[in-house]
Amino acid sequence: MTLRRCVATLSSALNDAVRQRRLTHNAARYTAIPRPPQPQRVCWTPTEAVTFLKYYADINDPLTELFEVLIGTGMRKGEALALHWADVHLDDRVLFVRQTLSNVNNTTPVFTTPKTKSSLDWIGLSSRVVNALQRQATRQHAQRLAAGTPRNRHGLVFCRNDGQPLRPEYVLHHFHKLTDAAGVPRFRVHDLRHLAATLMIASNVPLGVVSKTMRHSTLSVTVNIYGHLARHTAHQAVDAMANTLNAAQAA
């Protein structure tokens, strides 16, 4: 990947030199750089996902609702940690992604805008996610009463007892602690997003709808990442063509 970026940068500079007539041609234009292999994405089976969901629900873990929302929406970890109650509309079963939480120098959490324009969008909420958010609101209210703090100062949906944002590294370590205890494979919190996409595709949701739900910049991004999981879509396409031809032939 680093090599490809270096060649791309060099080629861009040489193209600029050609446009300014400082060079006659771009020597890097036809350089063939092999594409790096796509990383193998680790994902739970639906049974493993249910095992994990049941485990942390049974122990009433403080981050239960966070992981339920991540799996049920496909949100990125930073987006969920930056989610404010003002952007959650439970009656309409929708939330809006406005910000993401990132670490500066791996130490200081800051709120920034999402990495692409397509990420700044709305997300539909299932009844499971609505229920999880309602439980989170109840949990927060009880925590504030116990701590003697009358209100949620920053308005974050998921935060520490004092209202400050959760640190991403804490969420990751806590997640690994839960996966170990539940007896399911370890992976990154971000892979819960891949789990959400995989569950949708396994349920025969069209790739275009999956792409919209995941808020990918283009459909081709979704196809490049998850196309190998959507073999049923190809079968449906060719079956549809065959049915049309068979119907015309029988007429």
XYZ file of N, CA, C and O in Angstrom, residues 8-176:
676
model
N 1.930 6.694 -6.920
C 0.835 7.596 -7.295
C 1.254 9.051 -7.107
O 0.946 9.921 -7.944
N 1.945 9.336 -6.004
C 2.409 10.705 -5.757
C 3.433 11.126 -6.809
O 3.376 12.242 -7.353
N 4.364 10.219 -7.114
C 5.380 10.515 -8.132
C 4.738 10.736 -9.494
O 5.084 11.679 -10.227
N 3.789 9.886 -9.856
C 3.122 10.006 -11.148
C 2.369 11.318 -11.252
O 2.359 11.973 -12.308
N 1.740 11.736 -10.163
C 1.012 13.005 -10.167
C 1.968 14.173 -10.384
O 1.672 15.114 -11.147
N 3.143 14.118 -9.719
C 4.126 15.187 -9.877
C 4.654 15.234 -11.310
O 4.833 16.312 -11.896
N 4.912 14.055 -11.890
C 5.411 14.003 -13.269
C 4.352 14.482 -14.255
O 4.679 15.140 -15.258
N 3.094 14.148 -14.003
C 2.017 14.643 -14.868
C 1.974 16.164 -14.850
O 1.741 16.816 -15.875
N 2.164 16.731 -13.676
C 2.170 18.187 -13.566
C 3.337 18.786 -14.353
O 3.200 19.827 -15.017
N 4.487 18.104 -14.299
C 5.652 18.581 -15.061
C 5.402 18.499 -16.566
O 5.834 19.377 -17.326
N 4.678 17.456 -17.003
C 4.340 17.328 -18.421
C 3.399 18.458 -18.832
O 3.567 19.070 -19.906
N 2.415 18.756 -17.990
C 1.477 19.837 -18.314
C 2.203 21.180 -18.434
O 1.823 22.035 -19.239
N 3.240 21.372 -17.620
C 4.011 22.611 -17.667
C 5.123 22.566 -18.725
O 5.922 23.492 -18.827
N 5.166 21.460 -19.494
C 6.124 21.269 -20.583
C 7.580 21.270 -20.102
O 8.491 21.673 -20.839
N 7.752 20.807 -18.877
C 9.115 20.628 -18.376
C 9.629 19.230 -18.707
O 10.837 18.998 -18.693
N 8.691 18.305 -18.957
C 9.027 16.946 -19.379
C 8.185 16.610 -20.599
O 7.085 17.159 -20.789
N 8.681 15.696 -21.407
C 7.928 15.292 -22.603
C 6.922 14.187 -22.300
O 5.926 14.044 -23.006
N 7.206 13.378 -21.291
C 6.275 12.306 -20.950
C 6.441 11.933 -19.473
O 7.429 12.314 -18.840
N 5.466 11.187 -18.969
C 5.464 10.719 -17.581
C 6.048 9.317 -17.550
O 5.396 8.354 -17.967
N 7.259 9.190 -17.048
C 7.936 7.892 -17.041
C 7.281 6.901 -16.089
O 7.481 5.684 -16.226
N 6.502 7.396 -15.155
C 5.880 6.495 -14.172
C 4.484 6.066 -14.594
O 3.847 5.262 -13.900
N 4.020 6.553 -15.739
C 2.632 6.314 -16.127
C 2.309 4.843 -16.288
O 1.239 4.386 -15.897
N 3.224 4.086 -16.862
C 2.919 2.688 -17.159
C 3.562 1.711 -16.167
O 3.675 0.530 -16.448
N 3.969 2.237 -15.039
C 4.554 1.369 -14.008
C 3.477 0.466 -13.429
O 2.415 0.942 -12.987
N 3.724 -0.816 -13.452
C 2.742 -1.784 -12.930
C 3.118 -2.151 -11.496
O 4.169 -2.734 -11.251
N 2.271 -1.787 -10.573
C 2.483 -2.112 -9.159
C 1.404 -3.109 -8.747
O 0.206 -2.816 -8.861
N 1.777 -4.308 -8.305
C 0.752 -5.271 -7.901
C -0.059 -4.769 -6.711
O 0.476 -4.133 -5.802
N -1.345 -5.013 -6.788
C -2.213 -4.614 -5.682
C -1.955 -5.495 -4.462
O -1.816 -6.706 -4.601
N -1.904 -4.906 -3.274
C -1.729 -5.724 -2.070
C -2.973 -6.575 -1.837
O -4.083 -6.173 -2.220
N -2.819 -7.759 -1.269
C -3.993 -8.589 -1.020
C -4.938 -7.935 -0.026
O -4.501 -7.238 0.899
N -6.227 -8.115 -0.252
C -7.217 -7.589 0.685
C -7.080 -8.298 2.030
O -6.941 -9.520 2.083
N -7.097 -7.545 3.126
C -6.991 -8.200 4.432
C -8.193 -9.102 4.687
O -9.320 -8.781 4.301
N -7.935 -10.236 5.304
C -9.019 -11.156 5.622
C -9.791 -10.616 6.820
O -9.224 -10.372 7.890
N -11.065 -10.398 6.633
C -11.881 -9.816 7.690
C -12.452 -10.918 8.568
O -13.143 -11.810 8.102
N -12.129 -10.816 9.855
C -12.623 -11.792 10.824
C -14.034 -11.382 11.231
O -14.302 -10.205 11.475
N -14.926 -12.319 11.269
C -16.308 -11.990 11.623
C -16.932 -13.146 12.371
O -16.617 -14.312 12.131
N -17.802 -12.825 13.305
C -18.524 -13.859 14.031
C -19.598 -14.477 13.150
O -20.115 -13.855 12.217
N -19.954 -15.698 13.491
C -21.162 -16.301 12.935
C -22.360 -15.718 13.682
O -22.207 -15.149 14.773
N -23.558 -15.818 13.113
C -24.737 -15.343 13.852
C -24.854 -15.993 15.224
O -25.256 -15.331 16.197
N -24.487 -17.279 15.341
C -24.564 -17.964 16.643
C -23.599 -17.336 17.638
O -23.946 -17.125 18.814
N -22.388 -17.020 17.194
C -21.414 -16.382 18.080
C -21.876 -14.985 18.483
O -21.686 -14.561 19.635
N -22.486 -14.272 17.538
C -22.997 -12.941 17.854
C -24.078 -13.020 18.925
O -24.088 -12.231 19.880
N -24.982 -13.978 18.785
C -26.053 -14.143 19.776
C -25.470 -14.549 21.127
O -25.922 -14.088 22.182
N -24.451 -15.402 21.112
C -23.793 -15.802 22.358
C -23.228 -14.580 23.076
O -23.385 -14.420 24.300
N -22.566 -13.701 22.334
C -22.000 -12.498 22.926
C -23.099 -11.578 23.441
O -23.024 -11.063 24.566
N -24.131 -11.348 22.635
C -25.226 -10.470 23.039
C -25.905 -10.974 24.310
O -26.223 -10.197 25.216
N -26.115 -12.277 24.385
C -26.785 -12.852 25.556
C -25.908 -12.743 26.794
O -26.393 -12.449 27.888
N -24.594 -12.944 26.607
C -23.699 -12.919 27.764
C -23.702 -11.555 28.434
O -23.914 -11.432 29.637
N -23.456 -10.485 27.640
C -23.337 -9.194 28.325
C -24.700 -8.663 28.785
O -24.781 -7.860 29.707
N -25.781 -9.126 28.153
C -27.104 -8.742 28.645
C -27.383 -9.410 29.988
O -27.953 -8.794 30.899
N -26.958 -10.668 30.138
C -27.185 -11.392 31.390
C -26.436 -10.767 32.565
O -26.936 -10.742 33.688
N -25.231 -10.248 32.301
C -24.451 -9.658 33.394
C -24.720 -8.158 33.528
O -24.167 -7.503 34.423
N -25.581 -7.617 32.654
C -25.944 -6.193 32.704
C -24.701 -5.310 32.686
O -24.530 -4.412 33.512
N -23.824 -5.574 31.736
C -22.582 -4.811 31.627
C -22.881 -3.348 31.301
O -23.829 -3.052 30.572
N -22.088 -2.411 31.838
C -22.348 -0.983 31.590
C -22.300 -0.572 30.120
O -22.913 0.429 29.746
N -21.579 -1.338 29.290
C -21.491 -0.996 27.871
C -22.384 -1.879 27.002
O -22.227 -1.914 25.776
N -23.327 -2.558 27.637
C -24.235 -3.447 26.909
C -24.899 -2.740 25.737
O -24.900 -3.230 24.606
N -25.460 -1.576 26.007
C -26.219 -0.876 24.967
C -25.316 -0.334 23.864
O -25.731 -0.247 22.705
N -24.087 0.030 24.212
C -23.153 0.503 23.188
C -22.912 -0.576 22.141
O -23.004 -0.319 20.934
N -22.615 -1.790 22.585
C -22.328 -2.862 21.631
C -23.581 -3.273 20.864
O -23.508 -3.652 19.695
N -24.739 -3.188 21.501
C -25.994 -3.480 20.801
C -26.212 -2.478 19.673
O -26.607 -2.846 18.558
N -25.925 -1.208 19.931
C -26.093 -0.171 18.911
C -25.073 -0.350 17.788
O -25.407 -0.208 16.604
N -23.829 -0.676 18.129
C -22.810 -0.878 17.100
C -23.190 -2.011 16.152
O -23.066 -1.890 14.934
N -23.663 -3.117 16.719
C -24.042 -4.256 15.890
C -25.316 -3.961 15.108
O -25.445 -4.324 13.938
N -26.248 -3.272 15.734
C -27.554 -3.044 15.112
C -27.603 -1.922 14.099
O -28.588 -1.790 13.366
N -26.552 -1.095 14.034
C -26.552 0.024 13.085
C -25.381 -0.015 12.112
O -25.437 0.624 11.066
N -24.292 -0.712 12.472
C -23.092 -0.674 11.646
C -22.308 0.619 11.803
O -21.439 0.923 10.981
N -22.584 1.389 12.853
C -21.839 2.625 13.089
C -20.379 2.315 13.406
O -20.047 1.250 13.916
N -19.515 3.258 13.090
C -18.124 3.161 13.501
C -18.030 3.469 14.989
O -18.849 4.225 15.530
N -17.006 2.916 15.628
C -16.857 3.107 17.079
C -16.818 4.588 17.434
O -17.518 5.032 18.358
N -16.004 5.367 16.714
C -15.881 6.784 17.019
C -17.181 7.537 16.852
O -17.469 8.490 17.590
N -18.000 7.121 15.877
C -19.294 7.767 15.664
C -20.236 7.501 16.828
O -20.956 8.402 17.264
N -20.242 6.272 17.309
C -21.111 5.925 18.433
C -20.673 6.643 19.707
O -21.512 7.095 20.499
N -19.357 6.751 19.916
C -18.853 7.413 21.125
C -19.075 8.923 21.073
O -19.043 9.589 22.120
N -19.304 9.476 19.888
C -19.568 10.911 19.745
C -21.060 11.208 19.584
O -21.435 12.365 19.363
N -21.893 10.190 19.682
C -23.334 10.371 19.469
C -23.953 11.167 20.625
O -23.730 10.859 21.788
N -24.720 12.188 20.275
C -25.403 13.025 21.262
C -26.908 12.728 21.236
O -27.469 12.428 20.184
N -27.516 12.879 22.397
C -28.956 12.616 22.480
C -29.746 13.549 21.563
O -30.811 13.174 21.063
N -29.233 14.742 21.312
C -29.936 15.682 20.437
C -30.050 15.157 19.013
O -30.918 15.609 18.252
N -29.197 14.206 18.648
C -29.216 13.640 17.297
C -29.932 12.295 17.224
O -29.891 11.628 16.194
N -30.582 11.903 18.316
C -31.319 10.639 18.375
C -32.810 10.949 18.437
O -33.253 11.690 19.316
N -33.579 10.387 17.500
C -35.030 10.617 17.448
C -35.725 9.259 17.491
O -35.981 8.641 16.451
N -36.009 8.817 18.709
C -36.534 7.467 18.882
C -37.933 7.322 18.294
O -38.272 6.257 17.769
N -38.752 8.367 18.386
C -40.107 8.267 17.838
C -40.084 8.046 16.327
O -40.943 7.354 15.774
N -39.100 8.639 15.668
C -38.971 8.483 14.216
C -38.075 7.311 13.838
O -37.871 7.036 12.644
N -37.494 6.637 14.863
C -36.587 5.507 14.667
C -35.439 5.869 13.731
O -35.134 5.189 12.763
N -34.765 6.969 14.073
C -33.653 7.442 13.257
C -32.666 8.194 14.142
O -33.045 8.767 15.171
N -31.388 8.156 13.784
C -30.377 8.996 14.418
C -29.514 9.604 13.328
O -29.455 9.108 12.200
N -28.850 10.696 13.669
C -28.003 11.403 12.714
C -26.557 11.379 13.187
O -26.278 11.642 14.354
N -25.661 11.054 12.273
C -24.229 11.052 12.577
C -23.675 12.433 12.263
O -23.675 12.859 11.107
N -23.240 13.138 13.292
C -22.721 14.496 13.118
C -21.217 14.576 13.391
O -20.523 15.391 12.792
N -20.733 13.731 14.327
C -19.342 13.829 14.757
C -18.755 12.444 14.956
O -19.479 11.432 14.952
N -17.442 12.417 15.138
C -16.760 11.187 15.506
C -15.727 11.513 16.573
O -15.214 12.639 16.622
N -15.444 10.568 17.443
C -14.473 10.769 18.512
C -13.156 10.132 18.105
O -13.110 8.945 17.766
N -12.093 10.917 18.131
C -10.774 10.423 17.764
C -9.777 10.765 18.863
O -10.003 11.676 19.665
N -8.665 10.039 18.876
C -7.592 10.314 19.817
C -6.482 11.091 19.121
O -5.999 10.675 18.070
N -6.075 12.204 19.703
C -4.939 12.962 19.204
C -3.700 12.489 19.946
O -3.660 12.517 21.178
N -2.720 12.023 19.188
C -1.485 11.482 19.775
C -1.772 10.311 20.719
O -1.026 10.073 21.674
N -2.884 9.612 20.442
C -3.273 8.440 21.235
C -3.511 8.772 22.706
O -3.474 7.892 23.564
N -3.754 10.039 23.013
C -3.952 10.408 24.422
C -5.185 11.271 24.643
O -5.925 11.056 25.591
N -5.417 12.249 23.762
C -6.467 13.233 24.005
C -7.649 13.003 23.076
O -7.515 13.126 21.855
N -8.819 12.641 23.619
C -9.989 12.455 22.760
C -10.559 13.788 22.295
O -10.723 14.714 23.095
N -10.830 13.904 21.002
C -11.411 15.130 20.442
C -12.548 14.754 19.499
O -12.551 13.683 18.899
N -13.500 15.672 19.356
C -14.604 15.480 18.431
C -14.245 16.126 17.099
O -13.835 17.281 17.044
N -14.429 15.367 16.016
C -14.171 15.872 14.677
C -15.329 15.474 13.778
O -16.200 14.673 14.171
N -15.362 16.007 12.571
C -16.377 15.594 11.604
C -15.970 14.255 11.005
O -14.777 13.951 10.913
N -16.930 13.431 10.605
C -16.598 12.139 9.985
C -15.726 12.305 8.760
O -15.647 13.376 8.160
N -15.059 11.197 8.375
C -14.018 11.268 7.349
C -14.553 11.558 5.951
O -13.828 12.084 5.111
N -15.814 11.232 5.657
C -16.365 11.493 4.325
C -17.734 12.139 4.454
O -18.406 12.023 5.483
N -18.161 12.826 3.385
C -19.471 13.467 3.390
C -20.593 12.442 3.533
O -21.621 12.698 4.165
N -20.388 11.259 2.940
C -21.427 10.231 3.003
C -21.617 9.707 4.425
O -22.675 9.185 4.759
N -20.581 9.852 5.264
C -20.702 9.402 6.647
C -21.631 10.309 7.445
O -22.232 9.883 8.433
N -21.729 11.578 7.016
C -22.640 12.521 7.669
C -24.049 12.268 7.142
O -24.498 12.903 6.201
N -24.743 11.356 7.753
C -26.032 10.947 7.214
C -26.882 10.392 8.348
O -26.445 10.292 9.499
N -28.102 10.022 8.006
C -28.983 9.440 8.999
C -28.907 7.922 8.946
O -28.511 7.335 7.944
N -29.294 7.295 10.048
C -29.315 5.832 10.144
C -30.665 5.422 10.701
O -31.120 5.953 11.726
N -31.314 4.479 10.030
C -32.565 3.937 10.545
C -32.310 3.022 11.739
O -31.260 2.383 11.829
N -33.272 2.968 12.645
C -33.113 2.190 13.867
C -34.137 1.060 13.923
O -35.329 1.286 13.714
N -33.648 -0.130 14.211
C -34.553 -1.266 14.426
C -35.166 -1.164 15.818
O -34.740 -0.362 16.657
N -36.179 -1.983 16.068
C -36.799 -1.985 17.396
C -35.792 -2.408 18.467
O -35.826 -1.912 19.595
N -34.864 -3.309 18.114
C -33.815 -3.719 19.071
C -32.956 -2.529 19.467
O -32.648 -2.342 20.657
N -32.557 -1.718 18.491
C -31.699 -0.572 18.787
C -32.481 0.497 19.551
O -31.949 1.127 20.471
N -33.726 0.716 19.179
C -34.553 1.671 19.924
C -34.655 1.259 21.383
O -34.497 2.083 22.303
N -34.907 -0.018 21.626
C -34.994 -0.513 23.004
C -33.673 -0.339 23.735
O -33.644 0.016 24.926
N -32.556 -0.590 23.031
C -31.242 -0.431 23.652
C -30.997 1.029 24.039
O -30.469 1.312 25.126
N -31.379 1.956 23.183
C -31.190 3.372 23.482
C -32.101 3.825 24.620
O -31.719 4.671 25.445
N -33.293 3.286 24.675
C -34.186 3.597 25.796
C -33.603 3.078 27.113
O -33.651 3.778 28.141
N -33.029 1.880 27.082
C -32.380 1.352 28.289
C -31.174 2.206 28.672
O -30.921 2.430 29.863
N -30.438 2.690 27.663
C -29.278 3.527 27.950
C -29.698 4.831 28.616
O -29.022 5.318 29.532
N -30.806 5.409 28.169
C -31.298 6.640 28.779
C -31.668 6.388 30.244
O -31.365 7.207 31.133
N -32.317 5.254 30.504
C -32.680 4.898 31.881
C -31.436 4.658 32.724
O -31.345 5.097 33.885
N -30.446 3.973 32.158
C -29.201 3.693 32.878
C -28.481 4.995 33.231
O -28.001 5.171 34.350
N -28.404 5.908 32.256
C -27.737 7.183 32.507
C -28.430 7.969 33.612
O -27.776 8.575 34.464
N -29.752 7.984 33.585
C -30.506 8.717 34.607
C -30.208 8.152 35.999
O -29.978 8.923 36.948
N -30.180 6.831 36.114
C -29.880 6.206 37.397
C -28.445 6.518 37.841
O -28.197 6.765 39.033
N -27.504 6.528 36.891
C -26.113 6.843 37.224
C -25.978 8.282 37.701
O -25.232 8.563 38.648
N -26.687 9.195 37.080
C -26.604 10.599 37.478
C -27.188 10.807 38.876
O -26.657 11.568 39.679
N -28.282 10.118 39.151
C -28.880 10.237 40.475
C -27.933 9.694 41.545
O -27.756 10.302 42.608
N -27.306 8.546 41.238
C -26.386 7.948 42.203
C -25.160 8.829 42.423
O -24.625 8.899 43.533
N -24.713 9.513 41.367
C -23.519 10.357 41.470
C -23.840 11.775 41.940
O -22.933 12.567 42.200
N -25.125 12.092 42.011
C -25.515 13.427 42.439
C -25.334 14.500 41.387
O -25.235 15.682 41.696
N -25.272 14.095 40.104
C -25.152 15.071 39.011
C -26.509 15.202 38.334
O -27.049 14.224 37.811
N -27.115 16.380 38.348
C -28.487 16.529 37.873
C -28.689 16.355 36.382
O -29.777 16.042 35.926
N -27.641 16.584 35.576
C -27.851 16.498 34.133
C -26.606 15.974 33.426
O -25.503 15.982 33.983
N -26.820 15.532 32.208
C -25.747 15.041 31.362
C -25.107 16.259 30.697
O -25.614 16.794 29.730
N -23.968 16.695 31.227
C -23.383 17.984 30.837
C -23.094 18.073 29.349
O -23.321 19.102 28.715
N -22.557 17.014 28.752
C -22.176 17.055 27.344
C -23.257 16.468 26.431
O -23.162 16.591 25.213
N -24.258 15.817 27.008
C -25.340 15.267 26.200
C -24.964 14.044 25.406
O -25.634 13.709 24.419
N -23.886 13.350 25.804
C -23.452 12.162 25.077
C -24.328 10.962 25.423
O -24.741 10.777 26.575
N -24.582 10.135 24.432
C -25.367 8.923 24.662
C -24.545 7.907 25.451
O -25.043 7.281 26.383
N -23.272 7.764 25.095
C -22.383 6.825 25.784
C -21.207 7.611 26.358
O -20.463 8.257 25.614
N -21.071 7.580 27.673
C -20.046 8.382 28.320
C -19.717 7.797 29.690
O -20.339 6.837 30.143
N -18.737 8.379 30.346
C -18.395 7.988 31.705
C -19.422 8.556 32.670
O -20.261 9.378 32.297
N -19.346 8.141 33.926
C -20.324 8.595 34.921
C -20.315 10.107 35.094
O -21.334 10.712 35.453
N -19.139 10.748 34.837
C -19.058 12.204 34.978
C -19.450 12.941 33.706
O -19.332 14.164 33.627
N -19.918 12.210 32.690
C -20.353 12.829 31.451
C -19.264 13.008 30.420
O -19.546 13.394 29.279
N -18.017 12.730 30.786
C -16.910 12.856 29.846
C -16.939 11.710 28.831
O -17.460 10.638 29.118
N -16.373 11.907 27.645
C -16.405 10.834 26.635
C -15.633 9.596 27.082
O -14.649 9.693 27.820
N -16.102 8.455 26.631
C -15.377 7.203 26.856
C -14.114 7.199 25.999
O -14.137 7.628 24.847
N -13.030 6.687 26.547
C -11.801 6.585 25.768
C -11.887 5.363 24.852
O -12.234 4.278 25.299
N -11.557 5.542 23.569
C -11.643 4.408 22.626
C -10.839 3.198 23.061
O -11.284 2.066 22.878
N -9.654 3.413 23.656
C -8.838 2.270 24.071
C -9.486 1.516 25.227
O -9.371 0.295 25.326
N -10.204 2.248 26.100
C -10.924 1.572 27.186
C -12.025 0.689 26.614
O -12.228 -0.449 27.071
N -12.750 1.209 25.627
C -13.824 0.428 25.006
C -13.268 -0.849 24.389
O -13.846 -1.930 24.527
N -12.120 -0.742 23.706
C -11.499 -1.913 23.086
C -11.097 -2.944 24.143
O -11.398 -4.133 24.000
N -10.421 -2.519 25.203
C -9.987 -3.451 26.249
C -11.182 -4.100 26.937
O -11.164 -5.300 27.248
N -12.232 -3.308 27.160
C -13.430 -3.854 27.795
C -14.121 -4.858 26.869
O -14.609 -5.895 27.328
N -14.132 -4.543 25.592
C -14.726 -5.441 24.603
C -13.993 -6.780 24.584
O -14.621 -7.850 24.565
N -12.671 -6.750 24.586
C -11.897 -7.993 24.600
C -12.132 -8.780 25.879
O -12.181 -10.020 25.861
